[in-house]
């Protein structure tokens, strides 16, 4: 019987986060492999709606080592991001195997057994970088299952073509809500439901300013100094051209919160009933961590307790790219590099190979 191969690091997920880890792993002596369940490179960006644009220019949307090439418009389009991520994988000859669906991770003596839909892998450590896109989150609004119209989450929204002349409710006060509202309102009649009043950034503040300010805050806090970021919340709406244009058409108005649903529509907080054909939930995501349920516990949205990116319960497991709880701005192209670098540094320290 052949001896089983035990990797030093197995990375699950080859989206921007897994590849950023790969960039640092290839500079070490660590024996690593990245696996991904998709046929094609590019991670979740392949699932996004056609017109999605980044909220920062290319040079502020880059993975470690190689700047994203300049985009045609000021903000890179989805296809340009996919091209960049695919070329990044090739440029650094990252060891990626796809399609491989990881079904379960188990502990076997002092290494992990990674069970997939094909081969079983063994590894001393695991980096999970599986993102959020497969876990759309929809809040529990009373009566939502009675609604007889169509409900779509932004994860499955592809464009406004099917919504011509429909009455559409957009739920959610983030960037996806604003961008989807902007385009659907051109073809249908829209209303906007938000939990709190939407906060728009000044026109001259885009992702570039947000990241610079947030970095300044990070370094100020490292020195024990205070830094006021209240004006520059990373979740506030960036006035990309489509959203500015929607503002000019005066459609960017929230009607407040939905109290409940009935068969044909919603009842607003004010008590007003309004009928809709379609509801689009732009209400965010949970975390894709089901494959880890046999080695660590998660909360109801899949979040795992970590120090930095390292799991507290399982010291040889790292989580990269899921959002604030795995490192500042780690769910963004520019932010994930820092988390990836510190993760690979932790692993080299632990396994004792050269960084
Ligand atoms: P993913 O890209 O989801 O990659 C994870 C990979 O793992 C996928 O290929 C997935 O199929 C695979 N996988 C999952 N489970 C398994 C498994 N069990 N086995 C094997 N493979 C698995 N970011 C920016 O930087 N700038 C922006 O302007 C920006 N705008 C955004 C706008 C919107 C509306 C949204 C929703 C996101 C935006 N983002 C932006 C964030 C960005 O899209 C995501 O955070 C990013 O795709 C996450 O990358 P990831 O590598 O962590 O996850």
Short mmCIF file of C-alpha atoms and ligand atoms in Angstrom, two decimals:
data_model
loop_
_atom_site.label_atom_id
_atom_site.label_comp_id
_atom_site.label_asym_id
_atom_site.label_seq_id
_atom_site.Cartn_x
_atom_site.Cartn_y
_atom_site.Cartn_z
CA UNK A 1 0.00 0.00 0.00
CA UNK A 2 1.41 3.43 -0.91
CA UNK A 3 2.30 5.74 1.96
CA UNK A 4 -0.13 8.66 2.30
CA UNK A 5 1.10 12.11 1.39
CA UNK A 6 0.71 14.64 4.20
CA UNK A 7 0.77 18.29 3.09
CA UNK A 8 1.99 21.02 5.40
CA UNK A 9 -0.95 23.24 4.42
CA UNK A 10 -4.17 22.56 2.58
CA UNK A 11 -6.04 25.72 1.54
CA UNK A 12 -9.77 25.31 0.88
CA UNK A 13 -11.01 27.88 -1.64
CA UNK A 14 -9.16 29.52 -4.55
CA UNK A 15 -10.93 32.87 -4.62
CA UNK A 16 -8.99 36.06 -3.87
CA UNK A 17 -8.36 34.96 -0.24
CA UNK A 18 -7.03 31.48 -1.03
CA UNK A 19 -4.80 32.90 -3.77
CA UNK A 20 -3.43 35.64 -1.50
CA UNK A 21 -2.43 32.85 0.93
CA UNK A 22 -0.90 30.96 -2.03
CA UNK A 23 1.19 34.02 -2.90
CA UNK A 24 2.86 33.92 0.52
CA UNK A 25 2.97 30.11 0.72
CA UNK A 26 4.94 29.82 -2.53
CA UNK A 27 7.69 31.92 -0.97
CA UNK A 28 8.17 29.34 1.84
CA UNK A 29 9.36 25.75 2.04
CA UNK A 30 5.86 24.64 3.01
CA UNK A 31 4.32 21.84 0.96
CA UNK A 32 0.89 23.28 0.08
CA UNK A 33 -2.12 22.68 -2.15
CA UNK A 34 -5.16 24.88 -2.82
CA UNK A 35 -8.44 23.14 -3.71
CA UNK A 36 -11.59 24.76 -5.08
CA UNK A 37 -15.00 23.39 -5.99
CA UNK A 38 -15.53 25.53 -9.13
CA UNK A 39 -14.60 24.57 -12.71
CA UNK A 40 -13.25 28.05 -13.37
CA UNK A 41 -10.88 30.52 -11.66
CA UNK A 42 -12.16 33.80 -10.13
CA UNK A 43 -14.08 32.64 -7.05
CA UNK A 44 -17.34 34.34 -6.16
CA UNK A 45 -16.87 37.12 -8.71
CA UNK A 46 -18.20 34.66 -11.31
CA UNK A 47 -21.55 34.66 -9.50
CA UNK A 48 -21.99 38.42 -9.23
CA UNK A 49 -24.49 40.33 -11.35
CA UNK A 50 -23.39 41.58 -14.75
CA UNK A 51 -23.05 45.27 -14.01
CA UNK A 52 -21.30 44.98 -10.61
CA UNK A 53 -18.37 47.38 -10.35
CA UNK A 54 -15.81 47.71 -7.58
CA UNK A 55 -15.99 50.73 -5.33
CA UNK A 56 -12.28 51.47 -5.55
CA UNK A 57 -10.05 52.01 -8.57
CA UNK A 58 -7.80 49.17 -9.81
CA UNK A 59 -4.64 50.26 -8.00
CA UNK A 60 -6.60 50.19 -4.74
CA UNK A 61 -8.10 46.76 -5.43
CA UNK A 62 -5.00 44.66 -5.69
CA UNK A 63 -3.78 41.41 -4.21
CA UNK A 64 -0.24 41.19 -2.83
CA UNK A 65 2.60 41.39 -5.33
CA UNK A 66 0.88 42.57 -8.51
CA UNK A 67 -1.30 45.64 -9.08
CA UNK A 68 -4.57 45.14 -10.90
CA UNK A 69 -4.13 46.52 -14.45
CA UNK A 70 -5.87 49.85 -15.09
CA UNK A 71 -9.55 49.37 -15.86
CA UNK A 72 -11.47 50.82 -18.81
CA UNK A 73 -13.72 52.91 -16.56
CA UNK A 74 -12.63 54.47 -13.26
CA UNK A 75 -14.01 51.51 -11.25
CA UNK A 76 -13.16 48.00 -12.49
CA UNK A 77 -16.04 45.90 -13.82
CA UNK A 78 -16.74 42.35 -12.69
CA UNK A 79 -15.14 40.78 -15.80
CA UNK A 80 -11.96 42.80 -15.27
CA UNK A 81 -11.73 41.54 -11.68
CA UNK A 82 -12.20 37.92 -12.83
CA UNK A 83 -9.45 38.35 -15.47
CA UNK A 84 -7.12 39.80 -12.89
CA UNK A 85 -7.71 37.00 -10.37
CA UNK A 86 -7.29 34.30 -13.04
CA UNK A 87 -4.08 35.87 -14.36
CA UNK A 88 -2.81 36.24 -10.79
CA UNK A 89 -3.21 32.50 -10.23
CA UNK A 90 -1.22 31.76 -13.42
CA UNK A 91 1.39 34.45 -12.94
CA UNK A 92 2.50 32.96 -9.62
CA UNK A 93 1.93 29.35 -10.77
CA UNK A 94 -0.10 28.69 -7.66
CA UNK A 95 -0.83 25.01 -7.02
CA UNK A 96 -4.60 24.88 -7.44
CA UNK A 97 -6.68 21.76 -8.00
CA UNK A 98 -10.27 22.11 -9.20
CA UNK A 99 -13.04 21.14 -9.15
CA UNK A 100 -12.70 19.56 -5.71
CA UNK A 101 -15.54 19.91 -3.23
CA UNK A 102 -14.39 19.58 0.38
CA UNK A 103 -17.16 17.81 2.22
CA UNK A 104 -15.67 17.32 5.65
CA UNK A 105 -12.51 17.96 7.64
CA UNK A 106 -11.64 15.58 10.50
CA UNK A 107 -8.78 15.25 12.92
CA UNK A 108 -6.73 12.06 12.65
CA UNK A 109 -3.92 11.87 15.24
CA UNK A 110 -1.93 15.10 14.75
CA UNK A 111 -3.03 15.92 11.19
CA UNK A 112 -6.26 16.57 9.30
CA UNK A 113 -8.10 14.21 6.99
CA UNK A 114 -9.83 16.28 4.30
CA UNK A 115 -12.66 14.35 2.69
CA UNK A 116 -13.70 15.57 -0.76
CA UNK A 117 -15.93 14.42 -3.58
CA UNK A 118 -12.88 12.77 -5.15
CA UNK A 119 -9.53 12.22 -3.39
CA UNK A 120 -8.97 12.28 0.38
CA UNK A 121 -6.18 14.66 1.40
CA UNK A 122 -4.08 14.77 4.57
CA UNK A 123 -2.49 17.91 5.94
CA UNK A 124 -0.80 19.20 9.09
CA UNK A 125 -2.72 22.48 8.86
CA UNK A 126 -5.77 23.87 7.05
CA UNK A 127 -6.55 27.39 5.84
CA UNK A 128 -10.25 27.78 5.12
CA UNK A 129 -10.88 30.56 2.57
CA UNK A 130 -14.33 29.60 1.35
CA UNK A 131 -15.93 33.06 1.48
CA UNK A 132 -19.57 33.89 1.96
CA UNK A 133 -21.25 33.88 -1.43
CA UNK A 134 -22.84 30.43 -1.07
CA UNK A 135 -24.57 31.53 2.15
CA UNK A 136 -26.97 34.37 1.35
CA UNK A 137 -28.52 35.79 4.51
CA UNK A 138 -32.19 36.81 4.63
CA UNK A 139 -33.51 38.31 7.89
CA UNK A 140 -36.47 36.76 9.59
CA UNK A 141 -39.21 39.27 8.71
CA UNK A 142 -42.67 38.08 9.89
CA UNK A 143 -44.84 36.59 7.15
CA UNK A 144 -42.11 36.51 4.48
CA UNK A 145 -43.04 32.93 3.52
CA UNK A 146 -46.65 33.95 2.85
CA UNK A 147 -45.55 36.41 0.15
CA UNK A 148 -46.69 35.00 -3.20
CA UNK A 149 -44.42 37.14 -5.39
CA UNK A 150 -40.85 36.31 -6.29
CA UNK A 151 -38.00 36.66 -3.78
CA UNK A 152 -34.37 36.87 -4.94
CA UNK A 153 -31.23 37.37 -2.90
CA UNK A 154 -28.56 39.65 -4.41
CA UNK A 155 -26.35 36.52 -4.62
CA UNK A 156 -28.63 35.25 -7.42
CA UNK A 157 -29.56 38.58 -8.99
CA UNK A 158 -28.17 38.75 -12.54
CA UNK A 159 -29.60 41.97 -13.97
CA UNK A 160 -32.80 43.94 -14.53
CA UNK A 161 -33.94 42.24 -17.77
CA UNK A 162 -36.62 40.12 -16.09
CA UNK A 163 -37.90 43.03 -14.03
CA UNK A 164 -39.19 45.31 -16.78
CA UNK A 165 -42.41 47.04 -15.64
CA UNK A 166 -42.46 45.07 -12.37
CA UNK A 167 -43.06 46.57 -8.96
CA UNK A 168 -39.89 45.73 -7.02
CA UNK A 169 -38.93 46.12 -3.36
CA UNK A 170 -35.19 46.35 -2.67
CA UNK A 171 -34.25 45.53 0.94
CA UNK A 172 -30.90 46.59 2.42
CA UNK A 173 -28.98 49.80 2.94
CA UNK A 174 -25.52 48.71 1.75
CA UNK A 175 -23.66 49.10 -1.52
CA UNK A 176 -25.40 46.14 -3.18
CA UNK A 177 -28.83 47.54 -2.28
CA UNK A 178 -27.94 50.95 -3.72
CA UNK A 179 -26.35 49.56 -6.91
CA UNK A 180 -29.22 47.16 -7.62
CA UNK A 181 -31.84 49.83 -6.87
CA UNK A 182 -30.02 52.15 -9.27
CA UNK A 183 -30.42 49.78 -12.22
CA UNK A 184 -33.80 48.20 -11.44
CA UNK A 185 -35.39 51.65 -11.03
CA UNK A 186 -34.61 52.32 -14.70
CA UNK A 187 -36.90 49.50 -15.87
CA UNK A 188 -39.43 49.00 -13.08
CA UNK A 189 -41.12 50.79 -10.20
CA UNK A 190 -39.01 50.46 -7.05
CA UNK A 191 -39.26 51.08 -3.31
CA UNK A 192 -36.34 50.83 -0.92
CA UNK A 193 -36.60 49.29 2.56
CA UNK A 194 -33.77 49.91 5.02
CA UNK A 195 -33.35 49.20 8.73
CA UNK A 196 -31.73 52.58 9.27
CA UNK A 197 -31.46 55.59 6.97
CA UNK A 198 -28.91 54.83 4.22
CA UNK A 199 -25.63 56.69 4.69
CA UNK A 200 -24.04 58.03 1.53
CA UNK A 201 -20.38 58.95 1.39
CA UNK A 202 -19.41 62.31 -0.11
CA UNK A 203 -18.99 62.11 -3.90
CA UNK A 204 -15.22 62.40 -3.70
CA UNK A 205 -14.86 59.56 -1.16
CA UNK A 206 -14.49 56.11 -2.68
CA UNK A 207 -12.87 52.85 -1.55
CA UNK A 208 -9.45 54.49 -1.92
CA UNK A 209 -10.16 57.07 0.79
CA UNK A 210 -11.92 54.48 2.96
CA UNK A 211 -8.96 52.12 2.94
CA UNK A 212 -6.45 54.92 3.55
CA UNK A 213 -8.50 56.24 6.46
CA UNK A 214 -9.03 52.79 7.88
CA UNK A 215 -5.31 52.04 7.67
CA UNK A 216 -4.56 55.33 9.43
CA UNK A 217 -7.00 54.27 12.17
CA UNK A 218 -5.33 50.86 12.45
CA UNK A 219 -1.86 52.39 12.88
CA UNK A 220 -3.13 55.07 15.29
CA UNK A 221 -4.69 52.37 17.46
CA UNK A 222 -1.49 50.31 17.39
CA UNK A 223 0.17 53.38 18.95
CA UNK A 224 -2.66 53.71 21.49
CA UNK A 225 -4.00 56.89 19.83
CA UNK A 226 -7.65 57.72 19.05
CA UNK A 227 -8.81 58.14 15.46
CA UNK A 228 -12.27 59.35 14.44
CA UNK A 229 -13.55 57.22 11.55
CA UNK A 230 -17.25 58.02 12.01
CA UNK A 231 -17.38 59.91 8.70
CA UNK A 232 -15.81 57.02 6.77
CA UNK A 233 -17.63 53.81 7.60
CA UNK A 234 -16.52 50.98 5.30
CA UNK A 235 -20.17 49.89 5.02
CA UNK A 236 -21.50 53.27 3.85
CA UNK A 237 -22.61 53.70 0.27
CA UNK A 238 -19.97 54.74 -2.24
CA UNK A 239 -21.32 57.08 -4.93
CA UNK A 240 -20.22 55.06 -7.96
CA UNK A 241 -21.50 56.55 -11.26
CA UNK A 242 -24.68 54.40 -11.41
CA UNK A 243 -25.67 55.41 -7.85
CA UNK A 244 -24.99 59.10 -8.55
CA UNK A 245 -27.17 58.88 -11.63
CA UNK A 246 -29.97 57.27 -9.55
CA UNK A 247 -29.67 60.14 -7.07
CA UNK A 248 -30.14 62.60 -9.96
CA UNK A 249 -33.33 60.72 -10.91
CA UNK A 250 -34.43 61.09 -7.25
CA UNK A 251 -35.03 57.38 -6.66
CA UNK A 252 -32.62 56.89 -3.76
CA UNK A 253 -35.22 57.27 -1.02
CA UNK A 254 -35.74 54.77 1.77
CA UNK A 255 -39.31 54.21 2.99
CA UNK A 256 -37.95 52.84 6.28
CA UNK A 257 -38.45 49.37 7.67
CA UNK A 258 -40.79 46.63 6.60
CA UNK A 259 -42.83 45.39 9.59
CA UNK A 260 -44.20 42.25 7.97
CA UNK A 261 -45.29 40.59 4.73
CA UNK A 262 -48.72 39.60 3.51
CA UNK A 263 -49.66 37.57 0.40
CA UNK A 264 -49.25 40.38 -2.11
CA UNK A 265 -46.69 42.64 -0.50
CA UNK A 266 -45.49 44.28 2.70
CA UNK A 267 -46.76 46.32 5.62
CA UNK A 268 -44.44 49.22 6.37
CA UNK A 269 -43.66 50.42 9.92
CA UNK A 270 -46.08 53.28 9.27
CA UNK A 271 -48.90 50.72 8.81
CA UNK A 272 -49.18 51.36 5.05
CA UNK A 273 -49.72 48.24 2.91
CA UNK A 274 -47.96 48.08 -0.46
CA UNK A 275 -48.13 45.33 -3.09
CA UNK A 276 -45.03 44.10 -4.94
CA UNK A 277 -44.23 41.59 -7.69
CA UNK A 278 -40.65 40.96 -6.59
CA UNK A 279 -38.50 41.41 -3.47
CA UNK A 280 -34.71 41.59 -3.82
CA UNK A 281 -32.89 40.91 -0.55
CA UNK A 282 -29.58 42.81 -0.43
CA UNK A 283 -29.07 41.77 3.15
CA UNK A 284 -25.63 40.23 3.17
CA UNK A 285 -24.22 36.80 3.74
CA UNK A 286 -23.33 34.23 6.38
CA UNK A 287 -20.04 32.27 6.28
CA UNK A 288 -19.33 29.09 4.30
CA UNK A 289 -17.89 26.93 7.09
CA UNK A 290 -20.11 23.81 7.12
CA UNK A 291 -17.14 21.66 6.09
CA UNK A 292 -15.50 22.47 9.44
CA UNK A 293 -18.35 21.44 11.72
CA UNK A 294 -16.61 18.27 12.91
CA UNK A 295 -13.53 20.11 14.18
CA UNK A 296 -14.85 23.45 15.54
CA UNK A 297 -18.11 25.02 16.67
CA UNK A 298 -19.74 27.89 14.79
CA UNK A 299 -22.46 30.38 15.60
CA UNK A 300 -25.75 30.41 13.68
CA UNK A 301 -24.14 32.35 10.79
CA UNK A 302 -21.09 30.10 10.55
CA UNK A 303 -18.68 32.37 12.42
CA UNK A 304 -15.81 30.66 14.27
CA UNK A 305 -13.94 32.00 17.32
CA UNK A 306 -10.49 33.19 16.31
CA UNK A 307 -7.47 35.07 17.56
CA UNK A 308 -6.35 36.94 14.48
CA UNK A 309 -7.00 34.32 11.80
CA UNK A 310 -6.25 31.28 13.97
CA UNK A 311 -9.09 29.20 15.36
CA UNK A 312 -9.16 29.24 19.16
CA UNK A 313 -10.60 25.71 19.39
CA UNK A 314 -8.35 24.07 16.79
CA UNK A 315 -4.84 25.53 16.72
CA UNK A 316 -3.92 24.15 13.28
CA UNK A 317 -6.89 25.75 11.54
CA UNK A 318 -6.83 29.27 10.07
CA UNK A 319 -9.73 31.28 8.58
CA UNK A 320 -8.96 33.91 5.94
CA UNK A 321 -11.08 36.47 4.10
CA UNK A 322 -14.46 36.19 5.80
CA UNK A 323 -14.71 39.79 7.03
CA UNK A 324 -13.85 41.86 10.09
CA UNK A 325 -13.58 38.87 12.41
CA UNK A 326 -10.70 37.43 10.33
CA UNK A 327 -8.80 40.70 9.99
CA UNK A 328 -9.46 44.28 9.11
CA UNK A 329 -11.02 44.62 5.59
CA UNK A 330 -10.11 40.98 4.94
CA UNK A 331 -13.13 40.44 2.65
CA UNK A 332 -11.66 42.87 0.12
CA UNK A 333 -8.97 42.49 -2.52
CA UNK A 334 -6.72 45.08 -0.96
CA UNK A 335 -7.33 44.03 2.64
CA UNK A 336 -6.88 40.26 2.42
CA UNK A 337 -3.12 40.45 1.76
CA UNK A 338 -2.39 41.49 5.33
CA UNK A 339 -4.39 38.55 6.78
CA UNK A 340 -2.83 36.10 4.32
CA UNK A 341 0.69 37.23 5.17
CA UNK A 342 0.22 36.93 8.94
CA UNK A 343 -1.49 33.54 8.52
CA UNK A 344 1.40 32.08 6.52
CA UNK A 345 3.85 33.57 9.01
CA UNK A 346 1.95 31.87 11.88
CA UNK A 347 2.01 28.54 10.07
CA UNK A 348 5.72 28.68 9.25
CA UNK A 349 6.43 29.51 12.89
CA UNK A 350 4.30 26.60 14.05
CA UNK A 351 5.47 23.99 11.58
CA UNK A 352 9.04 25.23 11.74
CA UNK A 353 9.80 25.67 8.04
CA UNK A 354 11.43 28.66 6.35
CA UNK A 355 9.24 31.70 5.71
P1 LIG B 1 -14.82 33.57 -2.72
O1 LIG B 1 -14.49 34.54 -3.79
O2 LIG B 1 -16.19 33.21 -2.41
O3 LIG B 1 -13.90 32.31 -2.93
C1 LIG B 1 -14.07 31.12 -2.18
C2 LIG B 1 -13.90 29.94 -3.11
O4 LIG B 1 -14.03 28.75 -2.34
C3 LIG B 1 -15.00 29.87 -4.17
O5 LIG B 1 -14.47 29.55 -5.43
C4 LIG B 1 -15.91 28.77 -3.64
O6 LIG B 1 -16.68 28.15 -4.64
C5 LIG B 1 -14.89 27.85 -2.99
N1 LIG B 1 -15.46 26.95 -1.98
C6 LIG B 1 -16.41 27.24 -1.08
N2 LIG B 1 -16.69 26.15 -0.32
C7 LIG B 1 -15.87 25.16 -0.76
C8 LIG B 1 -15.68 23.79 -0.39
N3 LIG B 1 -16.38 23.23 0.60
N4 LIG B 1 -14.76 23.05 -1.07
C9 LIG B 1 -14.04 23.60 -2.06
N5 LIG B 1 -14.18 24.90 -2.46
C10 LIG B 1 -15.07 25.66 -1.82
N6 LIG B 1 -14.36 43.49 -2.60
C11 LIG B 1 -13.45 44.43 -2.94
O7 LIG B 1 -12.27 44.24 -2.68
N7 LIG B 1 -13.83 45.59 -3.55
C12 LIG B 1 -15.12 45.83 -3.88
O8 LIG B 1 -15.42 46.87 -4.44
C13 LIG B 1 -16.11 44.84 -3.55
N8 LIG B 1 -17.39 45.01 -3.87
C14 LIG B 1 -18.30 44.07 -3.53
C15 LIG B 1 -19.63 44.30 -3.84
C16 LIG B 1 -20.59 43.37 -3.50
C17 LIG B 1 -22.00 43.64 -3.83
C18 LIG B 1 -20.21 42.18 -2.84
C19 LIG B 1 -21.24 41.17 -2.43
C20 LIG B 1 -18.87 41.95 -2.53
C21 LIG B 1 -17.92 42.90 -2.86
N9 LIG B 1 -16.58 42.71 -2.55
C22 LIG B 1 -15.67 43.66 -2.88
C23 LIG B 1 -16.15 41.56 -1.76
C24 LIG B 1 -15.77 40.35 -2.57
O9 LIG B 1 -16.61 40.07 -3.62
C25 LIG B 1 -15.81 39.09 -1.74
O10 LIG B 1 -15.58 39.41 -0.42
C26 LIG B 1 -14.75 38.14 -2.23
O11 LIG B 1 -15.19 37.50 -3.40
C27 LIG B 1 -14.37 37.12 -1.19
O12 LIG B 1 -13.28 36.39 -1.68
P2 LIG B 1 -12.93 35.01 -1.01
O13 LIG B 1 -11.76 34.47 -1.74
O14 LIG B 1 -12.84 35.16 0.45
O15 LIG B 1 -14.23 34.13 -1.29
#
